[in-house]
Coordinates of C-alpha atoms in Angstrom, one line a residue:
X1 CA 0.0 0.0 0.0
X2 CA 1.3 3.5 -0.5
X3 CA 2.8 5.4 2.0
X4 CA 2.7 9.2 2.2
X5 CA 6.1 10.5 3.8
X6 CA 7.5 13.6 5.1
X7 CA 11.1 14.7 4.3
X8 CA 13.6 16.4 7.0
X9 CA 14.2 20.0 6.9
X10 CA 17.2 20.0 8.7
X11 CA 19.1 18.0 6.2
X12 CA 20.1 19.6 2.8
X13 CA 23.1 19.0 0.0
X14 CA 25.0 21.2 -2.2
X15 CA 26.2 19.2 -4.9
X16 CA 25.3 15.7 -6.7
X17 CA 27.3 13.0 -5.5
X18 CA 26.5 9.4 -5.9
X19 CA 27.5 9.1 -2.2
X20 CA 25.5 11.0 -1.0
X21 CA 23.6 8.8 1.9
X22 CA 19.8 8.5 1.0
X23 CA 18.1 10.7 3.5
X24 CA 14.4 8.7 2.9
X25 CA 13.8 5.4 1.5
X26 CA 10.7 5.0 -0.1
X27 CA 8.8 2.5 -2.7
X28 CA 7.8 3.3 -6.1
X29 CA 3.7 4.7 -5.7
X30 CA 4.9 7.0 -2.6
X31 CA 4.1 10.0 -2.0
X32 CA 6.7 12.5 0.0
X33 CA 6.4 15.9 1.6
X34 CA 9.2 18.2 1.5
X35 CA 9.7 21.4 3.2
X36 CA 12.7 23.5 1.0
X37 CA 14.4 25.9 1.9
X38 CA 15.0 29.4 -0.4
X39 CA 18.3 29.1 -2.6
X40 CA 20.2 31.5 -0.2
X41 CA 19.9 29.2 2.2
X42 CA 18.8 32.1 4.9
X43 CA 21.6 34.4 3.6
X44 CA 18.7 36.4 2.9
X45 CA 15.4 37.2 4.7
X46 CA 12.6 39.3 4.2
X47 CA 14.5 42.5 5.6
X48 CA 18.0 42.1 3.6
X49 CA 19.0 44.7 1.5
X50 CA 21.1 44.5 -1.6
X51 CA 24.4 44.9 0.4
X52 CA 23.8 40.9 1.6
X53 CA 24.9 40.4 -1.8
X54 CA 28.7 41.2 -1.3
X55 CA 28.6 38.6 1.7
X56 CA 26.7 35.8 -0.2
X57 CA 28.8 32.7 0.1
X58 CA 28.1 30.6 -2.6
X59 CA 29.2 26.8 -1.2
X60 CA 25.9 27.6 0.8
X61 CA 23.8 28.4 -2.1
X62 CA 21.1 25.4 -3.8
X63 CA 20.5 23.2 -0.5
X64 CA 18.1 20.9 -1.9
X65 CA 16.0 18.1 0.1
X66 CA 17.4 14.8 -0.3
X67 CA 18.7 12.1 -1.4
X68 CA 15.3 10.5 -1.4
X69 CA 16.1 6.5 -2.7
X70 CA 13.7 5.0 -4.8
X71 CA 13.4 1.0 -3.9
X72 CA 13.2 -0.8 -7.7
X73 CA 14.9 2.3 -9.8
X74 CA 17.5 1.0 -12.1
X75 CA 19.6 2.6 -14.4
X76 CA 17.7 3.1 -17.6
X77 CA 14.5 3.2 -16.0
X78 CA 12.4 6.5 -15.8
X79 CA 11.2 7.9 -12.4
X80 CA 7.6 10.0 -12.7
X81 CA 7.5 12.4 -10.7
X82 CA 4.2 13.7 -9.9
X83 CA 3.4 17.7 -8.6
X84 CA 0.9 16.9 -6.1
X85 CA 0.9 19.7 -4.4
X86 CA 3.3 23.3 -4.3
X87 CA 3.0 25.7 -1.6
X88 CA 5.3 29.1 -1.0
X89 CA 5.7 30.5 2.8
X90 CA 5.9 33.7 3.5
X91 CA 8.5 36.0 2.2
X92 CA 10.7 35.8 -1.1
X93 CA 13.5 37.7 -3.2
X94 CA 14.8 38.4 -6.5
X95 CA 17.8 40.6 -7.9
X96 CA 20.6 41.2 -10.2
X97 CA 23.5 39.5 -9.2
X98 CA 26.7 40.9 -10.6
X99 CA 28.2 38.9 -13.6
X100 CA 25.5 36.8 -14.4
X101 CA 21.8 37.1 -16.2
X102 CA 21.0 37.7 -19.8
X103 CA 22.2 41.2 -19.4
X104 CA 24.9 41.4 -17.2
X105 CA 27.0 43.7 -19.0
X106 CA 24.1 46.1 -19.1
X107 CA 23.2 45.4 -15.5
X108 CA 26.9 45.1 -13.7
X109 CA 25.6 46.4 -10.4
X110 CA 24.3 43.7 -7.8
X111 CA 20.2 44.9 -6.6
X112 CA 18.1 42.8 -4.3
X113 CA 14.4 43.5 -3.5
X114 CA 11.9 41.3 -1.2
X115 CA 8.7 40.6 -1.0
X116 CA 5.3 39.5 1.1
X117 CA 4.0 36.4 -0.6
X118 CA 1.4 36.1 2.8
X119 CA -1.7 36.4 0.8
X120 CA -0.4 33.4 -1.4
X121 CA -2.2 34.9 -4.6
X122 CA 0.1 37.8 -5.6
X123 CA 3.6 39.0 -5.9
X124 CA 2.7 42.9 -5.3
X125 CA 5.6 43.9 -7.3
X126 CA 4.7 47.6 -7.0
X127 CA 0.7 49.5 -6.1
X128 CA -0.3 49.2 -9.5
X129 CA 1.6 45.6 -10.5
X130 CA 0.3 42.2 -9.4
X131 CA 2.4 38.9 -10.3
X132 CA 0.4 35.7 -10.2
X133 CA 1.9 33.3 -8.1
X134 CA 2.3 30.0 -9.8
X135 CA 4.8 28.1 -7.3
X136 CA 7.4 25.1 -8.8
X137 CA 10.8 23.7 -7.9
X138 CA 13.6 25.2 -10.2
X139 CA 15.8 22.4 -9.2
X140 CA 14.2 18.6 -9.5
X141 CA 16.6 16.1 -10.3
X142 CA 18.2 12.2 -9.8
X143 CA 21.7 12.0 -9.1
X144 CA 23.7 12.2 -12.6
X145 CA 26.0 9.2 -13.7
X146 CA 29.1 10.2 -12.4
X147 CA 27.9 12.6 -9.8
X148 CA 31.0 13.1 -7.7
X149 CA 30.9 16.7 -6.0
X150 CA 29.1 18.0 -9.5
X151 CA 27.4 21.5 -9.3
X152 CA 23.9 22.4 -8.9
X153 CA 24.1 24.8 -11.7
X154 CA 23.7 23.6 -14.6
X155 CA 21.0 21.3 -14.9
X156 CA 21.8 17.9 -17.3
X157 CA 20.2 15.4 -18.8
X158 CA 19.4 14.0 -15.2
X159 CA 17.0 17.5 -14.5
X160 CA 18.4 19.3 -11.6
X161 CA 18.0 23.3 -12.0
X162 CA 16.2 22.9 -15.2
X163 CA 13.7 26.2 -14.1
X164 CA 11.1 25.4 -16.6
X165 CA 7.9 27.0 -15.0
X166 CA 5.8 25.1 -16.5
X167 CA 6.5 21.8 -13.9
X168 CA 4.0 23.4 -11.6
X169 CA 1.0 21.9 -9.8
X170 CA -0.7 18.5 -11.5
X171 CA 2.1 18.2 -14.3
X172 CA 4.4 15.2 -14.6
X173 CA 8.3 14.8 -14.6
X174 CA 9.8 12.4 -16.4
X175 CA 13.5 11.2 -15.6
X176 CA 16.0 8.7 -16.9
X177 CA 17.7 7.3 -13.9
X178 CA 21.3 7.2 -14.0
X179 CA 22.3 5.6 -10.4
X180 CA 20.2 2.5 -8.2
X181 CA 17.5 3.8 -6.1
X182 CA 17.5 7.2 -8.5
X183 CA 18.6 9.3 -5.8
X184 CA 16.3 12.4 -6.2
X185 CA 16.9 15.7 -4.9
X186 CA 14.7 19.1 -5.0
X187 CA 15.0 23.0 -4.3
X188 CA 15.2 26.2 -5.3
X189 CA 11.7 27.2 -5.0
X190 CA 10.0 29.5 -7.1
X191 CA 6.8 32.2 -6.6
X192 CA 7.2 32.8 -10.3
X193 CA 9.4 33.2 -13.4
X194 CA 9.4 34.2 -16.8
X195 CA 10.5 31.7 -19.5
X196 CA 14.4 32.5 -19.4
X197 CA 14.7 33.7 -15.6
X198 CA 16.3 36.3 -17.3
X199 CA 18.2 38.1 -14.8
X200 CA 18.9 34.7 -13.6
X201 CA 16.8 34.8 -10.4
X202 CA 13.1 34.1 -10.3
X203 CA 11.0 35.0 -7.1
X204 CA 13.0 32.7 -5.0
X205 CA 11.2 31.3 -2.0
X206 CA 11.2 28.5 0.7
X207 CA 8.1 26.2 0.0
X208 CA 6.1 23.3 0.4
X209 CA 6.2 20.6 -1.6
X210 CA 4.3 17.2 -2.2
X211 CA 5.3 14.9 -5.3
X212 CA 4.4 11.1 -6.2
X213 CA 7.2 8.9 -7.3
X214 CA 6.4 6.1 -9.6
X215 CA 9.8 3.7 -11.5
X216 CA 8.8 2.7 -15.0
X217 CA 10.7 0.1 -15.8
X218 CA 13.6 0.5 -18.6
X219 CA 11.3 -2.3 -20.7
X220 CA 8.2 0.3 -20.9
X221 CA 9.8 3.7 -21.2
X222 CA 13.5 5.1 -21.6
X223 CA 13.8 8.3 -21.9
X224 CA 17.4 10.5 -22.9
X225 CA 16.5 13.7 -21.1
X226 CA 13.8 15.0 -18.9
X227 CA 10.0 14.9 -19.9
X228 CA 7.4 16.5 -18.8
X229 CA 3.1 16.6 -19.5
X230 CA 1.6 19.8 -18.1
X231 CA -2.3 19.8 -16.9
X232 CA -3.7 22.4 -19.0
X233 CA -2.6 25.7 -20.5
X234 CA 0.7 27.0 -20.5
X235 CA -0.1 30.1 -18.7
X236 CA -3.4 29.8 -17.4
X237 CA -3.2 33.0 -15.0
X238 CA -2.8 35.6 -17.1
X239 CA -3.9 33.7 -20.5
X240 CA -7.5 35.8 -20.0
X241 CA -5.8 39.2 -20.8
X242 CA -3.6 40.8 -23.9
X243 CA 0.3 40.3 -24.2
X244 CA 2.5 42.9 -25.8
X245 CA 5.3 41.3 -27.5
X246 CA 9.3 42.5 -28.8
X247 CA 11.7 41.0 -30.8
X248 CA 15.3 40.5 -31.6
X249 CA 15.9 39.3 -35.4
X250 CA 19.2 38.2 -36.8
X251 CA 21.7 34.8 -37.1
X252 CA 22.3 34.4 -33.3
X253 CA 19.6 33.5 -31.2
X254 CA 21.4 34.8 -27.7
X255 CA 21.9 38.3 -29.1
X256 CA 18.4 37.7 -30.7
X257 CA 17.0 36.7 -27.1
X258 CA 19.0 39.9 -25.3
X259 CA 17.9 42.6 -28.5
X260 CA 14.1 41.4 -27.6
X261 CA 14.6 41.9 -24.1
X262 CA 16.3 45.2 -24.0
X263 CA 13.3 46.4 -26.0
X264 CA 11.0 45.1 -23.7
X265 CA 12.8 46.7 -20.5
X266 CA 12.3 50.1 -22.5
X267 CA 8.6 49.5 -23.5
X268 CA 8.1 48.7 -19.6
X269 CA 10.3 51.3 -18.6
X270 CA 8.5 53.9 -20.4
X271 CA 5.4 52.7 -20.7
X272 CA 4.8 52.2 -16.6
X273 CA 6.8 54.7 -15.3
X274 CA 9.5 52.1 -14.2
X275 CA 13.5 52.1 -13.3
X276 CA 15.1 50.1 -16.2
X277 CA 16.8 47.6 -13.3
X278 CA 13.2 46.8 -12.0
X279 CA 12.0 46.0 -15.7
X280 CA 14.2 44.0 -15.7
X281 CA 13.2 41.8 -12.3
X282 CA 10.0 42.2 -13.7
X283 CA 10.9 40.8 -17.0
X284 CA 12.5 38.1 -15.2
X285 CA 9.7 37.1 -12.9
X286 CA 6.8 37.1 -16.3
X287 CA 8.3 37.7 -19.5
X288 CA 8.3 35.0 -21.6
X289 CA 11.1 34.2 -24.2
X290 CA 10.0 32.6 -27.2
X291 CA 11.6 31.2 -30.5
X292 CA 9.5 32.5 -32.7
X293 CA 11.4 30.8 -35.8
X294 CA 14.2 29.7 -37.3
X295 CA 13.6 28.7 -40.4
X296 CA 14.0 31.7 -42.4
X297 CA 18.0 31.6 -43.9
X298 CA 19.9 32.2 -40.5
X299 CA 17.5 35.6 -39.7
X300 CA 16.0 34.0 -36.4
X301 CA 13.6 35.6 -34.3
X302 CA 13.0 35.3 -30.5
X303 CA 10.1 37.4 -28.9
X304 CA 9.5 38.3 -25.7
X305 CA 6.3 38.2 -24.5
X306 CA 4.6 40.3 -21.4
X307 CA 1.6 39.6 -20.0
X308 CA -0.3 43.0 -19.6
X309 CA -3.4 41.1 -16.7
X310 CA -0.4 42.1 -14.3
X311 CA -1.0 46.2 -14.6
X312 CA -3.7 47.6 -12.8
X313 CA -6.7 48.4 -15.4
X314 CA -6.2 52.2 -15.1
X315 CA -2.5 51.9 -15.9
X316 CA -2.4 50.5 -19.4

C-alpha cells in the first residue's frame, strides 16, 4: 500500500554525489512531503537589502532536500514524478546579481528586493503591479551518472536546476535514472518566473512541496532527457488578458534573445513609469522568451512576451 512520507528540513546537499547517503527510503507509488528551503539558504530574509549580496557565500547556495532513494529504480528506467501539491511560505526575493543574467553587462551592479507572498495569490511587485503566483521547484533532479561533487548549476540530462515553470501543480516529470534507487533531490523554489529567468533569479522562496514517485521500468519507457506533461494551459493566469510582445531578429539566437529583451525593458520602462533595473526583475519574474522561428536563412527571431493582466486596469 502506498505510504505518504514527510522529508527532513534540517538535512540539505550542495552538490550531486553518488555518495550521497539517501536521507528517505521509499517504494515506487509513494508520495513525500518536502519542506525546501530558499536558494540563499537564509543568507537572505525578508529585511535584507542589496548589500547581503557582497557577503553571499556561494558553497551555501542550492540546499536541496534529499537524497530520497527509490526502492526498484535501475539505471535506464524513468522515475515520474508527480506535482501533487506546491505551496510558497511567507516571504521571497529576486535581484541582479553581478556577472551573471542575460544582461549582465548592461546590468553590472548587484540589486536585491523582497517581498510578502502572505496572501499566497500575488507577488505585489509595485501599487499598480500584481504577479500571479504560480509556485514550482527550479531544481528537481536524480543523481547524474558520475555525480561526484558535480554543481547544482547547470541542470543535465538527469534535470536538476532545469527552471522550466511550466512543472507546476498536476504536471508530470519524467527522468532517466542514471544511479540505483534514483537518488532524487529538489530545491530552489519559485513564486514565479518568466520563461528565461532572465536576470537569472526568479522570485525565490522556501516552500512546500508534495510529489508522487512512480519507477517505470527501462522495458516500458527510456527516456534520454527530462520529460514532462503539463495539466492544461501553459499560462493559465494571465492567458485571460492581452500580451504585448518585442523582438530580436538576426543569425544568433542569444543576441536575438538579449535585443528582444532590452526592448522590452524600454517598452516597460517607459510605458509604466518604471526604473530600467526593476523591468528587468519584472521581465524576469513574467516575461516570456520565445523562439519565434528559425527557419528563415539564419534571420532567427526570438520574442519576448509580457503579460499585460499584471497592470492595474487604469495603468495601461
Amino acid at each position: 500500500m502506498a505510504e505518504t512520507h514527510k522529508f527532513t528540513t534540517d538535512r540539505v546537499h550542495y552538490t550531486w554525489h553518488k555518495e550521497h547517503e539517501p536521507i528517505l527510503t521509499i517504494d515506487s507509488g509513494d508520495t513525500v512531503v518536502f519542506e525546501t528551503r530558499e536558494v540563499s539558504d537564509n543568507q537572505f530574509n525578508f529585511h535584507s537589502t542589496t548589500e547581503a549580496i557582497s557577503e553571499l557565500d556561494w558553497d551555501y547556495v542550492y540546499p536541496l532536500s534529499g537524497p530520497v532513494y527509490i526502492n526498484g529504480a535501475e539505471p535506464g528506467d524513468t522515475l515520474a514524478v508527480e506535482i501533487l501539491d506546491l505551496k510558497t511560505k511567507h516571504w521571497g526575493w529576486t535581484a541582479v546579481l553581478p556577472g551573471l543574467g542575460l544582461l549582465a553587462e548592461d546590468y553590472p551592479d548587484a540589486y536585491l528586493r523582497t517581498f510578502d507572498l502572505s496572501d499566497g495569490k500575488y507577488i505585489h511587485f509595485s501599487d499598480d503591479i500584481k504577479v500571479p503566483i504560480e509556485p514550482f521547484l527550479g531544481t528537481m533532479g536524480v543523481c547524474p551518472k558520475d555525480g561526484d561533487g558535480t554543481p547544482i548549476m547547470p541542470p543535465g540530462n538527469f534535470g536538476g536546476n532545469l527552471d522550466v515553470r511550466q512543472l507546476t501543480i498536476g504536471t508530470k516529470l519524467y527522468l532517466p535514472v542514471q544511479q540505483a534507487g534514483a537518488l532524487f533531490s529538489c530545491g530552489d523554489g519559485h513564486a514565479a518566473q518568466g520563461d528565461g529567468e532572465v536576470c537569472v533569479s526568479a522570485l525565490e522562496c522556501p516552500m512546500y512541496a508534495s510529489l508522487k514517485f512512480t519507477v517505470i521500468k527501462a522495458s516500458e519507457k527510456s527516456i534520454p532527457s527530462p520529460q514532462f506533461q503539463t495539466k492544461g494551459g501553459l499560462t493559465q493566469k494571465v492567458n485571460h488578458d492581452d500580451f504585448y510582445g518585442t523582438t530580436g531578429v538576426g543569425p544568433d539566437l542569444m543576441t536575438g534573445a538579449q535585443e528582444a529583451l532590452r526592448t522590452m525593458i524600454d517598452y516597460v520602462s517607459e510605458t509604466y513609469n518604471m526604473e530600467k533595473i526593476d523591468a528587468y526583475l519584472l521581465a524576469s519574474l513574467c516575461v516570456d522568451l520565445k523562439i519565434s522561428e528559425l527557419v528563415d536563412a539564419g534571420q532567427y527571431v526570438v520574442s519576448a512576451l509580457l503579460p499585460l493582466s499584471i497592470f492595474d486596469d487604469s495603468e495601461k
